[in-house]
Structures are given as structure tokens and as C-alpha cells.
Amino acid sequence: MTELISNILRGSVSSVMYVLLLMTLTKSRFDRKRIISIAIFVFVINMTSTLWFYFRGDLTGLSRFTVLMFIVVGLLIKSFTKMSFMQWSFTFLTTINIAMMIIILSFHLGRLFPYPQYANTFFRFVLYLLVITMFRKHFLRTYQTVVSDWPVFSGLMICIFLNLSYFFFVTDDIMQTLATNRWPLLLLVALSLSAYGTVFFSFKRFLAMYDLEKENMKIQRETEVLQKVATELEIYANSDTLTGLPNRRIFFTKLETIVSEAKTNAIKCALLYIDLDSFKVINDTYGHEVGDGVLVTVGRRLLNCVRETDFVARLAGDEFAIIMQDIEDTNQAKQFAMRVHSVLQEPIAIDTITCSINASIGISIYPEAGDNGEALLRNADSAMYEIKKHGKGGIGIYNHNVL
């Protein structure tokens, strides 16, 4: 009776812990209630089969029936996993290999104690619990990677299975086989553990390197995004959002730079201050959408008029400015202003609406009209307002002469 109790206890521990190990490796989609139900089912089947084979005196048949039951339970669990059939087979074979190694180790560890049948059960439970805990905490992700590459490692898993299972299936007395082949079995377990350890350690290092590379790529992508955002912010800070021209802030910086270069190189430069006449009428008549279209067209036309060395900016609302670098004389600035004035007077078509504008342009020449950017801008603005006083639509130079 004592032997029967120990066999039932050991078989129940083996069956239930085996199922838990298989569920751990397959990452089955079971809730706690279903896991308990499967464990109870396996426990009942194990108790029934143990009693049956015990009274028949066939413990070897019991071990073979247990393997068959494992296969059936594994097939039932397969339908609740995301694994392919070959991935599931690989995992099932791995679970069988682990189970056989635990049986061998627990048997020989149990024989070191006064009640080997109970010590065997205790060590079997501890070893299963240890393996399940290690997989859950350390090796599960690595193992899933191994499973996804099952063709690479299937040969190794099959060799381990054939070597271990030989001692379990080619015998009529499993207990005697385990006892008489102690050292060959322990050596086989050591070699099998070394093989598994090598695979897991290699993949763990590989995954660590992959994670590092992935993190580096993530940082690189984030850096690129930040650089793009910084560039966009810089453009937004330095450009007019409607026309795309440099804004007032950049205009003043550029103006001071050009004046400084003109002083250094003893050359002339000119500033054209452009104000669109009656632009408010267009906004009020056709709406701001058409008004915005007019401003965009004006900006584009100004860019088409200037040289590569010149600078165009939108200062505010309907006010624009052009800085001409390295001019020969005042006449060159006059001729250029006349061309700009003529281009701006051409009709502007916005969708189905055609409208015309005029412009008042004030000119200041360095160094005659001022020796710094602020003075040039003030005097060009003054020349422009002189034009507006005389009816708008014209060109004025900061000596009060009107063309």
C-alpha cells in the first residue's frame, strides 16, 4: 500500500507539473479556471492509470501510458496556441526531454535519502518548479526565438530525445534500468543540459545585441525626428508662413550683414521698401483667401526679378523689402525698381478672380542715405511715404526726387 501511495503521488506530481511546463513553453491562451480544470483532469487520469498498472504489476507500462497521455494532452493544448504544427512538435519534444531528465535526476537524488520513494517525488516537484520558474523569468523569450527557428535546432532536439528515450522504452523494468545505468544516464543528462545551455546562452547574447541595435535604431530615428522638427521650427522662426520668404527678424540680420560687408569692401548697396497700394480693398472685396493668393504671387514675382546675390523678405502684411548687394550707382537701383514696379502691376489671377495692384517703392542707397541698416530702412520708408503723399503708385529715392 505504501508503494501504491508513493506511485500515485509521484505520478500525479509528474503529470500536473508536466502540463504546467507545456503550457508555459507554448504560452497557451488559458485562464486560471481552465488551467485548474486540465490539471484536475490529468490528475484523475493519472490516479486511475496508476491503480490499474499497479495491480497489474507493470510500472514500465505505466511510464509508457504516461507518455501517451502527455501526447494526447499536448494535442489538446495545441489548438489554444499560436504555434504552427512543427513549432508545437518542437516544443512538445523539448518538454518530453526535460521531463525525462527530471525523472532521471529525481530518481538518483531520491536514492540518497532514507525514504527514496518520497524523496524522489519531492525532488521531482522541486525540479519541475525550478525549470518552470527559470523559463518564466529568464528564458521564455529566448526559447520563443529558438522555436521560431526550429529547423536549425530540430536535429539536436531529436538526438537528445532518442538518446534519453532509449532507456525508457527499450526495457521491461524501468526502475532497474534507471538504477543499473546510473552514470551513463547522468552523463547523458549533463550533455543534454550543456547542449540546451549553449543554445540558450548564444541566443540570449544574440537577443541582447539585437535589443541594443534596435535601441540604437530607435534613438537614431528619434534624433532624425528631432532634427526635422528643429529644422521646421527654424524655418518657421525665420520664414513667413504664407509666402515662404524670409521674415522681418531675418531681414534685419541680413541687412546689417550686407551693410557691414559694404563698409569693408567700400561698395554700394540699395534697400527697396515696397508697399502694396489698396491691398485692403482686395481683402475687403474678395476675401482673405484671395488676398493671401495675391501676397504669395507678389512674393514669387519679386523672387523672379532679383539676382542671386539679392535678398527678398516680407516685413509685414502688404510690405516687402529687397536688398541689392554690390551696385554700381543709384541709376542701377532705379532701373531695377522700375522693372519690379512694372512686374507687380501685371494682372493677378486667383482661381476665377483677376485683380490688379500697384505699389509704392522707396529706395535708400548706402552710404548716401545712411551708414547702418536702421538708417537705410528708415529713409527708404520715408521715401516710400513721400510717394503715397503724391497719389501712390511710384518710385522714390531718399532725396525726395520722384520718378
Coordinates of C-alpha atoms in Angstrom, one line a residue:
M1 CA 0.0 0.0 0.0
T2 CA 2.9 2.3 0.8
E3 CA 4.3 1.7 -2.6
L4 CA 1.0 2.4 -4.2
I5 CA 0.6 5.7 -2.4
S6 CA 4.1 6.8 -3.4
N7 CA 3.5 5.9 -7.0
I8 CA 0.2 7.8 -7.1
L9 CA 1.8 10.8 -5.5
R10 CA 4.8 10.8 -7.8
G11 CA 2.7 10.2 -10.9
S12 CA 0.3 13.0 -10.0
V13 CA 3.2 15.4 -9.4
S14 CA 4.8 14.4 -12.7
S15 CA 1.6 14.7 -14.7
V16 CA 0.4 18.0 -13.3
M17 CA 3.8 19.7 -13.4
Y18 CA 4.4 18.4 -17.0
V19 CA 1.2 20.0 -18.1
L20 CA 2.1 23.3 -16.5
L21 CA 5.5 23.2 -18.1
L22 CA 4.0 22.5 -21.5
M23 CA 1.6 25.4 -21.0
T24 CA 4.5 27.7 -20.0
L25 CA 6.5 26.8 -23.1
T26 CA 3.6 27.1 -25.6
K27 CA 2.2 30.3 -23.9
S28 CA -1.3 28.8 -24.2
R29 CA -4.3 31.2 -24.0
F30 CA -5.9 29.7 -20.9
D31 CA -7.4 31.4 -18.0
R32 CA -6.8 30.2 -14.4
K33 CA -10.1 28.2 -14.3
R34 CA -9.3 26.3 -17.4
I35 CA -5.8 25.5 -16.3
I36 CA -7.2 24.1 -13.0
S37 CA -9.7 22.0 -14.9
I38 CA -7.0 20.5 -17.1
A39 CA -4.8 19.8 -14.1
I40 CA -7.7 18.0 -12.3
F41 CA -8.4 16.0 -15.4
V42 CA -4.8 14.9 -15.7
F43 CA -4.7 14.1 -12.0
V44 CA -7.7 11.9 -12.2
I45 CA -6.5 10.1 -15.3
N46 CA -3.1 9.6 -13.6
M47 CA -4.6 8.1 -10.4
T48 CA -6.8 5.7 -12.4
S49 CA -3.9 4.6 -14.6
T50 CA -1.6 4.2 -11.7
L51 CA -4.1 2.0 -9.8
W52 CA -4.6 -0.1 -13.0
F53 CA -1.0 -0.7 -13.8
Y54 CA 0.0 -1.1 -10.1
F55 CA -2.5 -4.0 -9.6
R56 CA -1.2 -5.5 -12.9
G57 CA 2.4 -5.1 -11.6
D58 CA 3.5 -3.3 -14.7
L59 CA 5.3 0.0 -13.8
T60 CA 7.1 0.1 -17.2
G61 CA 3.6 0.0 -18.9
L62 CA 2.6 2.9 -16.6
S63 CA 5.5 5.1 -17.7
R64 CA 4.7 4.4 -21.4
F65 CA 1.0 5.2 -20.8
T66 CA 2.0 8.4 -19.1
V67 CA 4.0 9.4 -22.2
L68 CA 0.9 8.6 -24.4
M69 CA -1.3 10.7 -22.1
F70 CA 1.2 13.6 -22.4
I71 CA 0.9 13.4 -26.2
V72 CA -2.9 13.5 -26.0
V73 CA -2.9 16.4 -23.6
G74 CA -0.3 18.2 -25.7
L75 CA -2.5 17.8 -28.8
L76 CA -5.5 19.3 -26.9
I77 CA -3.3 22.3 -25.8
K78 CA -2.1 22.8 -29.4
S79 CA -5.4 24.2 -30.5
F80 CA -5.1 27.0 -27.9
T81 CA -1.7 28.2 -29.1
K82 CA -0.5 30.4 -32.0
M83 CA 2.2 27.9 -32.9
S84 CA 2.4 26.1 -36.2
F85 CA 2.3 22.3 -36.0
M86 CA 6.1 22.0 -36.4
Q87 CA 6.7 24.6 -33.7
W88 CA 4.3 22.8 -31.4
S89 CA 6.1 19.5 -32.1
F90 CA 9.4 21.1 -31.3
T91 CA 8.1 22.4 -28.0
F92 CA 6.4 19.1 -27.2
L93 CA 9.7 17.2 -27.8
T94 CA 11.6 19.8 -25.7
T95 CA 9.1 19.2 -22.8
I96 CA 9.4 15.4 -23.1
N97 CA 13.2 15.8 -23.0
I98 CA 13.0 18.0 -19.9
A99 CA 10.6 15.5 -18.2
M100 CA 12.9 12.6 -18.9
M101 CA 15.9 14.4 -17.5
I102 CA 13.9 15.4 -14.4
I103 CA 12.9 11.7 -13.9
I104 CA 16.5 10.6 -14.1
L105 CA 17.8 13.3 -11.7
S106 CA 15.0 12.9 -9.1
F107 CA 15.3 9.1 -9.1
H108 CA 19.1 9.2 -8.3
L109 CA 18.7 12.2 -5.9
G110 CA 15.9 10.3 -4.0
R111 CA 18.1 7.3 -3.5
L112 CA 20.5 9.4 -1.4
F113 CA 17.8 9.7 1.4
P114 CA 16.2 7.2 3.8
Y115 CA 12.8 7.1 2.0
P116 CA 13.8 7.2 -1.6
Q117 CA 10.2 6.9 -3.0
Y118 CA 9.1 10.1 -1.2
A119 CA 12.3 11.9 -1.7
N120 CA 12.0 11.1 -5.5
T121 CA 8.6 12.7 -5.5
F122 CA 9.9 15.8 -3.6
F123 CA 12.9 16.3 -5.9
R124 CA 10.7 15.8 -9.0
F125 CA 8.3 18.6 -7.8
V126 CA 11.2 20.9 -6.9
L127 CA 13.0 20.3 -10.3
Y128 CA 9.8 20.9 -12.3
L129 CA 9.1 24.1 -10.3
L130 CA 12.7 25.3 -10.8
V131 CA 12.5 24.8 -14.6
I132 CA 9.1 26.5 -14.9
T133 CA 10.3 29.4 -12.8
M134 CA 13.5 29.8 -14.8
F135 CA 11.7 29.8 -18.1
R136 CA 9.1 32.3 -16.9
K137 CA 11.7 34.7 -15.5
H138 CA 14.7 34.3 -17.8
F139 CA 14.5 32.0 -20.8
L140 CA 10.9 32.2 -22.2
R141 CA 11.7 35.0 -24.7
T142 CA 14.9 33.3 -25.8
Y143 CA 13.1 30.0 -26.1
Q144 CA 10.4 31.5 -28.3
T145 CA 13.1 32.7 -30.6
V146 CA 14.6 29.2 -30.8
V147 CA 11.1 27.8 -31.6
S148 CA 10.7 30.3 -34.4
D149 CA 13.9 28.9 -35.9
W150 CA 13.0 25.3 -35.2
P151 CA 14.6 23.9 -38.5
V152 CA 18.0 24.9 -37.2
F153 CA 17.7 23.1 -33.9
S154 CA 15.3 20.2 -34.6
G155 CA 18.2 17.8 -35.3
L156 CA 19.7 18.5 -31.9
M157 CA 16.3 18.1 -30.1
I158 CA 15.6 14.8 -31.9
C159 CA 19.1 13.4 -31.0
I160 CA 18.6 14.3 -27.3
F161 CA 15.1 12.7 -27.4
L162 CA 16.4 9.5 -29.0
N163 CA 19.3 9.1 -26.5
L164 CA 17.1 9.7 -23.5
S165 CA 14.0 7.8 -24.6
Y166 CA 16.1 4.7 -25.4
F167 CA 16.5 3.9 -21.7
F168 CA 12.7 4.4 -21.1
F169 CA 11.2 2.4 -23.9
V170 CA 13.7 -0.4 -24.6
T171 CA 13.2 -2.1 -21.2
D172 CA 10.7 -4.1 -19.3
D173 CA 11.8 -2.8 -15.9
I174 CA 12.2 1.0 -15.8
M175 CA 13.3 1.1 -12.2
Q176 CA 16.1 -1.5 -12.8
T177 CA 17.2 0.4 -15.9
L178 CA 17.5 3.7 -14.1
A179 CA 19.4 2.0 -11.2
T180 CA 21.9 0.0 -13.3
N181 CA 22.7 2.7 -15.9
R182 CA 23.3 5.5 -13.3
W183 CA 26.4 7.0 -14.7
P184 CA 25.6 6.7 -18.4
L185 CA 22.2 8.4 -17.7
L186 CA 23.7 11.1 -15.6
L187 CA 26.4 11.8 -18.2
L188 CA 23.6 11.9 -20.9
V189 CA 21.7 14.4 -18.8
A190 CA 24.8 16.5 -18.4
L191 CA 25.5 16.5 -22.1
S192 CA 21.8 17.4 -22.9
L193 CA 21.8 20.2 -20.4
S194 CA 25.1 21.5 -21.9
A195 CA 23.5 21.5 -25.4
Y196 CA 20.4 23.3 -24.2
G197 CA 22.6 25.8 -22.2
T198 CA 24.8 26.5 -25.2
V199 CA 21.7 27.2 -27.4
F200 CA 20.0 29.4 -24.8
F201 CA 23.2 31.3 -23.9
S202 CA 24.0 32.0 -27.5
F203 CA 20.5 33.2 -28.3
K204 CA 20.4 35.3 -25.1
R205 CA 23.6 37.1 -26.2
F206 CA 22.2 37.5 -29.7
L207 CA 18.9 38.9 -28.4
A208 CA 20.9 41.3 -26.2
M209 CA 22.8 42.5 -29.2
Y210 CA 19.6 42.7 -31.2
D211 CA 17.9 44.8 -28.5
L212 CA 20.9 47.1 -28.3
E213 CA 20.9 47.5 -32.1
K214 CA 17.1 48.1 -32.0
E215 CA 17.5 50.7 -29.3
N216 CA 20.3 52.4 -31.3
M217 CA 18.0 52.5 -34.4
K218 CA 15.2 53.9 -32.2
I219 CA 17.5 56.6 -30.9
Q220 CA 18.6 57.4 -34.4
R221 CA 15.0 57.6 -35.6
E222 CA 14.1 59.9 -32.7
T223 CA 17.2 62.0 -33.4
E224 CA 16.2 62.3 -37.1
V225 CA 12.6 63.3 -36.0
L226 CA 14.1 65.9 -33.5
Q227 CA 16.4 67.3 -36.2
K228 CA 13.5 67.5 -38.6
V229 CA 11.3 69.3 -36.0
A230 CA 14.2 71.6 -35.2
T231 CA 14.7 72.4 -38.9
E232 CA 10.9 73.1 -39.3
L233 CA 11.0 75.3 -36.2
E234 CA 14.0 77.2 -37.5
I235 CA 12.2 77.6 -40.9
Y236 CA 9.1 78.7 -39.1
A237 CA 11.0 81.2 -36.9
N238 CA 13.0 82.6 -39.9
S239 CA 10.4 82.5 -42.7
D240 CA 7.0 84.0 -43.4
T241 CA 4.5 81.1 -43.2
L242 CA 2.4 82.4 -46.1
T243 CA 4.9 83.3 -48.8
G244 CA 7.9 81.3 -47.6
L245 CA 10.1 84.4 -47.8
P246 CA 12.4 85.4 -45.0
N247 CA 10.6 87.3 -42.3
R248 CA 11.3 90.6 -40.6
R249 CA 13.7 89.2 -38.0
I250 CA 16.0 87.6 -40.6
F251 CA 15.7 90.7 -42.8
F252 CA 17.3 92.9 -40.1
T253 CA 20.1 90.4 -39.5
K254 CA 20.8 90.1 -43.3
L255 CA 20.6 93.9 -43.7
E256 CA 23.3 94.5 -41.0
T257 CA 25.5 91.8 -42.6
I258 CA 25.2 93.3 -46.1
V259 CA 25.9 96.8 -44.8
S260 CA 28.9 95.6 -42.9
E261 CA 30.3 93.9 -46.0
A262 CA 29.7 97.0 -48.0
K263 CA 31.7 99.0 -45.5
T264 CA 34.5 96.5 -45.5
N265 CA 34.7 96.3 -49.3
A266 CA 33.8 100.0 -50.0
I267 CA 30.9 99.2 -52.3
K268 CA 27.4 100.4 -52.6
C269 CA 24.1 98.6 -51.7
A270 CA 20.5 99.6 -52.0
L271 CA 17.3 98.9 -50.0
L272 CA 13.9 98.9 -51.7
Y273 CA 10.9 99.3 -49.4
I274 CA 7.8 98.1 -51.2
D275 CA 4.2 98.7 -50.0
L276 CA 1.2 97.4 -52.0
D277 CA -1.3 100.1 -52.7
S278 CA -5.1 99.5 -52.0
F279 CA -4.4 95.9 -50.9
K280 CA -7.0 96.3 -48.2
V281 CA -9.6 96.9 -50.9
I282 CA -8.8 93.5 -52.4
N283 CA -9.1 91.8 -49.0
D284 CA -12.4 93.5 -48.3
T285 CA -13.8 92.9 -51.8
Y286 CA -12.8 89.3 -52.5
G287 CA -11.9 88.0 -49.0
H288 CA -8.7 87.0 -47.2
E289 CA -8.2 83.8 -49.3
V290 CA -7.8 85.9 -52.4
G291 CA -5.7 88.4 -50.5
D292 CA -3.4 85.7 -49.4
G293 CA -3.1 84.5 -53.0
V294 CA -2.1 88.0 -54.1
L295 CA 0.6 88.1 -51.4
V296 CA 2.0 84.7 -52.5
T297 CA 2.1 85.9 -56.1
V298 CA 3.8 89.1 -55.2
G299 CA 6.5 87.2 -53.3
R300 CA 7.0 84.9 -56.2
R301 CA 7.3 87.7 -58.7
L302 CA 9.8 89.5 -56.6
L303 CA 12.0 86.4 -56.4
N304 CA 11.9 86.1 -60.1
C305 CA 13.1 89.7 -60.5
V306 CA 16.2 89.7 -58.2
R307 CA 19.7 88.5 -58.8
E308 CA 21.2 85.5 -56.9
T309 CA 23.1 87.9 -54.6
D310 CA 20.0 90.0 -53.7
F311 CA 17.7 89.4 -50.8
V312 CA 13.9 89.5 -50.6
A313 CA 11.8 89.5 -47.4
R314 CA 8.2 90.1 -46.3
L315 CA 8.3 92.6 -43.5
A316 CA 4.6 92.7 -42.5
G317 CA 1.1 92.5 -44.0
D318 CA 1.5 94.0 -47.5
E319 CA 5.1 95.3 -47.0
F320 CA 8.1 93.7 -48.7
A321 CA 11.8 94.7 -49.0
I322 CA 14.6 93.9 -51.4
I323 CA 18.3 94.4 -50.5
M324 CA 20.6 94.8 -53.6
Q325 CA 24.2 94.0 -53.0
D326 CA 27.2 95.5 -54.8
I327 CA 25.5 98.0 -57.1
E328 CA 27.4 100.4 -59.4
D329 CA 25.4 103.5 -58.8
T330 CA 22.0 104.9 -58.0
N331 CA 20.8 104.6 -61.5
Q332 CA 21.1 100.8 -61.4
A333 CA 18.8 100.7 -58.3
K334 CA 16.3 103.0 -60.2
Q335 CA 16.2 100.7 -63.2
F336 CA 15.7 97.7 -61.1
A337 CA 12.9 99.4 -59.1
M338 CA 11.2 100.3 -62.3
R339 CA 11.2 96.7 -63.5
V340 CA 9.9 95.5 -60.2
H341 CA 7.1 98.1 -60.3
S342 CA 6.2 97.1 -63.8
V343 CA 6.0 93.4 -62.9
L344 CA 3.9 94.0 -59.9
Q345 CA 1.3 95.9 -62.0
E346 CA 0.6 92.9 -64.2
P347 CA -2.9 91.3 -63.6
I348 CA -3.0 88.6 -60.9
A349 CA -5.4 85.6 -61.4
I350 CA -6.6 83.8 -58.3
D351 CA -8.9 81.0 -59.3
T352 CA -11.7 82.7 -61.2
I353 CA -10.9 86.2 -60.0
T354 CA -8.5 88.6 -61.7
C355 CA -7.2 91.6 -59.9
S356 CA -4.5 94.3 -60.2
I357 CA -2.4 96.1 -57.7
N358 CA 0.0 98.9 -57.6
A359 CA 3.0 99.5 -55.4
S360 CA 4.8 102.4 -53.8
I361 CA 8.6 101.8 -53.7
G362 CA 11.1 103.8 -51.6
I363 CA 14.8 103.4 -52.2
S364 CA 17.7 104.2 -49.9
I365 CA 21.4 103.9 -51.1
Y366 CA 24.3 103.0 -48.9
P367 CA 26.3 105.1 -47.9
E368 CA 24.5 108.2 -49.1
A369 CA 21.2 107.5 -47.3
G370 CA 22.8 106.1 -44.1
D371 CA 25.7 104.1 -42.8
N372 CA 23.7 101.4 -40.9
G373 CA 20.8 99.2 -41.5
E374 CA 18.4 101.1 -39.3
A375 CA 19.0 104.4 -41.1
L376 CA 18.6 102.8 -44.5
L377 CA 15.3 101.2 -43.6
R378 CA 14.0 104.5 -42.0
N379 CA 15.0 106.5 -45.0
A380 CA 13.6 104.0 -47.6
D381 CA 10.3 104.0 -45.6
S382 CA 10.4 107.8 -45.7
A383 CA 10.9 107.8 -49.5
M384 CA 8.0 105.4 -49.9
Y385 CA 5.6 107.5 -47.9
E386 CA 6.5 110.6 -50.0
I387 CA 5.2 108.6 -53.0
K388 CA 2.0 107.8 -51.1
K389 CA 1.5 111.5 -50.3
H390 CA 1.5 112.3 -54.1
G391 CA -1.1 109.8 -55.1
K392 CA 0.5 106.4 -54.6
G393 CA 2.0 104.1 -57.3
G394 CA 5.5 105.1 -58.0
I395 CA 9.2 105.0 -57.1
G396 CA 11.0 107.4 -54.8
I397 CA 14.6 107.8 -53.7
Y398 CA 15.7 109.3 -50.5
N399 CA 16.5 112.7 -51.9
H400 CA 12.8 113.4 -52.5
N401 CA 13.1 113.0 -56.3
V402 CA 10.1 111.1 -57.8
L403 CA 10.4 109.1 -61.0

